[in-house]
Amino acid sequence: MVTWRRQAEFAGEWLKKGQLVCIEGKLQTRSWEEDGQKKYMTEVVADNITMLGSKGDSGGKSPDSAPKTENSTEAPQDNDDEDDDDDLPF
């Protein structure tokens, strides 16, 4: 994973090996020659990092107190009441 600026600081401070995260971004493939052989590397350039899992999976630090990353956006919450069947026409 490749990330920059505040998002890189966030990842370095809050993310731990084995922790569940969702990474949104772009795939980038680089190539170079080493000892006469063509080498390739594919990386994820992160646009957004979201911490997943329960509070106990955070490696000692609480994700609730984690700062927001610069490029992160939260999905809007759907506040429709699922039990409200009074508006149904049947």
PDB file of C-alpha atoms in Angstrom:
ATOM      1  CA  MET A   1       0.000   0.000   0.000  1.00  0.00           C
ATOM      2  CA  VAL A   2       1.230   3.466  -0.859  1.00  0.00           C
ATOM      3  CA  THR A   3      -0.126   6.511   0.947  1.00  0.00           C
ATOM      4  CA  TRP A   4       1.009  10.103   1.511  1.00  0.00           C
ATOM      5  CA  ARG A   5       0.796  13.046   3.933  1.00  0.00           C
ATOM      6  CA  ARG A   6      -1.710  12.882   6.793  1.00  0.00           C
ATOM      7  CA  GLN A   7      -3.066   9.557   5.589  1.00  0.00           C
ATOM      8  CA  ALA A   8       0.438   8.075   5.891  1.00  0.00           C
ATOM      9  CA  GLU A   9       0.768   9.508   9.409  1.00  0.00           C
ATOM     10  CA  PHE A  10      -2.620   7.996  10.305  1.00  0.00           C
ATOM     11  CA  ALA A  11      -1.627   4.582   8.928  1.00  0.00           C
ATOM     12  CA  GLY A  12       1.696   4.628  10.761  1.00  0.00           C
ATOM     13  CA  GLU A  13       0.132   5.542  14.089  1.00  0.00           C
ATOM     14  CA  TRP A  14      -3.152   3.620  14.101  1.00  0.00           C
ATOM     15  CA  LEU A  15      -2.832   0.569  11.844  1.00  0.00           C
ATOM     16  CA  LYS A  16      -1.214  -2.626  13.116  1.00  0.00           C
ATOM     17  CA  LYS A  17      -0.266  -5.867  11.370  1.00  0.00           C
ATOM     18  CA  GLY A  18      -3.249  -8.216  11.092  1.00  0.00           C
ATOM     19  CA  GLN A  19      -5.828  -5.473  11.645  1.00  0.00           C
ATOM     20  CA  LEU A  20      -8.854  -5.450   9.340  1.00  0.00           C
ATOM     21  CA  VAL A  21      -8.992  -2.392   7.099  1.00  0.00           C
ATOM     22  CA  CYS A  22     -10.743  -1.384   3.902  1.00  0.00           C
ATOM     23  CA  ILE A  23      -8.470   0.373   1.427  1.00  0.00           C
ATOM     24  CA  GLU A  24      -9.933   2.213  -1.545  1.00  0.00           C
ATOM     25  CA  GLY A  25      -7.588   3.415  -4.236  1.00  0.00           C
ATOM     26  CA  LYS A  26      -5.950   2.669  -7.538  1.00  0.00           C
ATOM     27  CA  LEU A  27      -3.671  -0.150  -8.658  1.00  0.00           C
ATOM     28  CA  GLN A  28      -0.323   1.026  -9.966  1.00  0.00           C
ATOM     29  CA  THR A  29       2.185  -1.274 -11.659  1.00  0.00           C
ATOM     30  CA  ARG A  30       5.834  -0.304 -11.850  1.00  0.00           C
ATOM     31  CA  SER A  31       8.600  -2.035 -13.775  1.00  0.00           C
ATOM     32  CA  TRP A  32      12.392  -1.885 -13.695  1.00  0.00           C
ATOM     33  CA  GLU A  33      15.395  -3.918 -14.708  1.00  0.00           C
ATOM     34  CA  GLU A  34      17.539  -5.664 -12.140  1.00  0.00           C
ATOM     35  CA  ASP A  35      20.496  -7.863 -13.110  1.00  0.00           C
ATOM     36  CA  GLY A  36      19.233  -7.972 -16.696  1.00  0.00           C
ATOM     37  CA  GLN A  37      15.762  -9.207 -15.693  1.00  0.00           C
ATOM     38  CA  LYS A  38      12.574  -7.196 -15.974  1.00  0.00           C
ATOM     39  CA  LYS A  39      10.869  -6.904 -12.555  1.00  0.00           C
ATOM     40  CA  TYR A  40       7.312  -5.798 -11.834  1.00  0.00           C
ATOM     41  CA  MET A  41       5.582  -4.529  -8.702  1.00  0.00           C
ATOM     42  CA  THR A  42       1.879  -3.780  -8.288  1.00  0.00           C
ATOM     43  CA  GLU A  43       0.870  -1.448  -5.452  1.00  0.00           C
ATOM     44  CA  VAL A  44      -2.386  -0.032  -4.123  1.00  0.00           C
ATOM     45  CA  VAL A  45      -2.210   3.770  -4.001  1.00  0.00           C
ATOM     46  CA  ALA A  46      -4.658   4.503  -1.186  1.00  0.00           C
ATOM     47  CA  ASP A  47      -7.295   7.215  -1.536  1.00  0.00           C
ATOM     48  CA  ASN A  48      -9.226   6.189   1.576  1.00  0.00           C
ATOM     49  CA  ILE A  49      -8.460   3.952   4.567  1.00  0.00           C
ATOM     50  CA  THR A  50     -11.269   2.709   6.814  1.00  0.00           C
ATOM     51  CA  MET A  51     -10.648   0.720   9.978  1.00  0.00           C
ATOM     52  CA  LEU A  52     -12.836  -2.403  10.284  1.00  0.00           C
ATOM     53  CA  GLY A  53     -13.447  -4.926  13.035  1.00  0.00           C
ATOM     54  CA  SER A  54     -14.449  -4.631  16.645  1.00  0.00           C
ATOM     55  CA  LYS A  55     -12.938  -2.304  19.224  1.00  0.00           C
ATOM     56  CA  GLY A  56     -10.872  -5.166  20.657  1.00  0.00           C
ATOM     57  CA  ASP A  57      -9.177  -5.801  17.289  1.00  0.00           C
ATOM     58  CA  SER A  58      -7.414  -2.435  17.208  1.00  0.00           C
ATOM     59  CA  GLY A  59      -4.105  -3.544  18.719  1.00  0.00           C
ATOM     60  CA  GLY A  60      -4.485  -1.520  21.906  1.00  0.00           C
ATOM     61  CA  LYS A  61      -5.641   1.778  20.442  1.00  0.00           C
ATOM     62  CA  SER A  62      -9.303   2.528  20.020  1.00  0.00           C
ATOM     63  CA  PRO A  63     -10.431   3.243  16.437  1.00  0.00           C
ATOM     64  CA  ASP A  64     -13.134   5.496  17.907  1.00  0.00           C
ATOM     65  CA  SER A  65     -10.455   7.948  19.015  1.00  0.00           C
ATOM     66  CA  ALA A  66      -8.509   7.706  15.755  1.00  0.00           C
ATOM     67  CA  PRO A  67      -8.287  10.919  13.753  1.00  0.00           C
ATOM     68  CA  LYS A  68      -9.985  11.101  10.373  1.00  0.00           C
ATOM     69  CA  THR A  69      -7.679  10.733   7.395  1.00  0.00           C
ATOM     70  CA  GLU A  70      -7.350  13.625   4.980  1.00  0.00           C
ATOM     71  CA  ASN A  71      -8.999  11.881   2.045  1.00  0.00           C
ATOM     72  CA  SER A  72     -11.506   9.809   3.989  1.00  0.00           C
ATOM     73  CA  THR A  73     -15.219  10.252   3.620  1.00  0.00           C
ATOM     74  CA  GLU A  74     -17.833   8.432   5.591  1.00  0.00           C
ATOM     75  CA  ALA A  75     -20.780   6.887   3.810  1.00  0.00           C
ATOM     76  CA  PRO A  76     -24.050   8.609   4.695  1.00  0.00           C
ATOM     77  CA  GLN A  77     -26.110   6.655   7.182  1.00  0.00           C
ATOM     78  CA  ASP A  78     -29.526   5.461   6.060  1.00  0.00           C
ATOM     79  CA  ASN A  79     -31.835   6.619   8.848  1.00  0.00           C
ATOM     80  CA  ASP A  80     -35.050   5.209   7.368  1.00  0.00           C
ATOM     81  CA  ASP A  81     -37.018   3.372  10.013  1.00  0.00           C
ATOM     82  CA  GLU A  82     -37.345  -0.205   8.753  1.00  0.00           C
ATOM     83  CA  ASP A  83     -40.294  -0.960  11.059  1.00  0.00           C
ATOM     84  CA  ASP A  84     -42.424   1.895   9.693  1.00  0.00           C
ATOM     85  CA  ASP A  85     -44.911  -0.049   7.547  1.00  0.00           C
ATOM     86  CA  ASP A  86     -47.717   2.538   7.913  1.00  0.00           C
ATOM     87  CA  ASP A  87     -46.775   4.220   4.614  1.00  0.00           C
ATOM     88  CA  LEU A  88     -47.123   1.038   2.555  1.00  0.00           C
ATOM     89  CA  PRO A  89     -50.120   1.036   0.149  1.00  0.00           C
ATOM     90  CA  PHE A  90     -50.999  -2.630   0.798  1.00  0.00           C
TER      91      PHE A  90
END
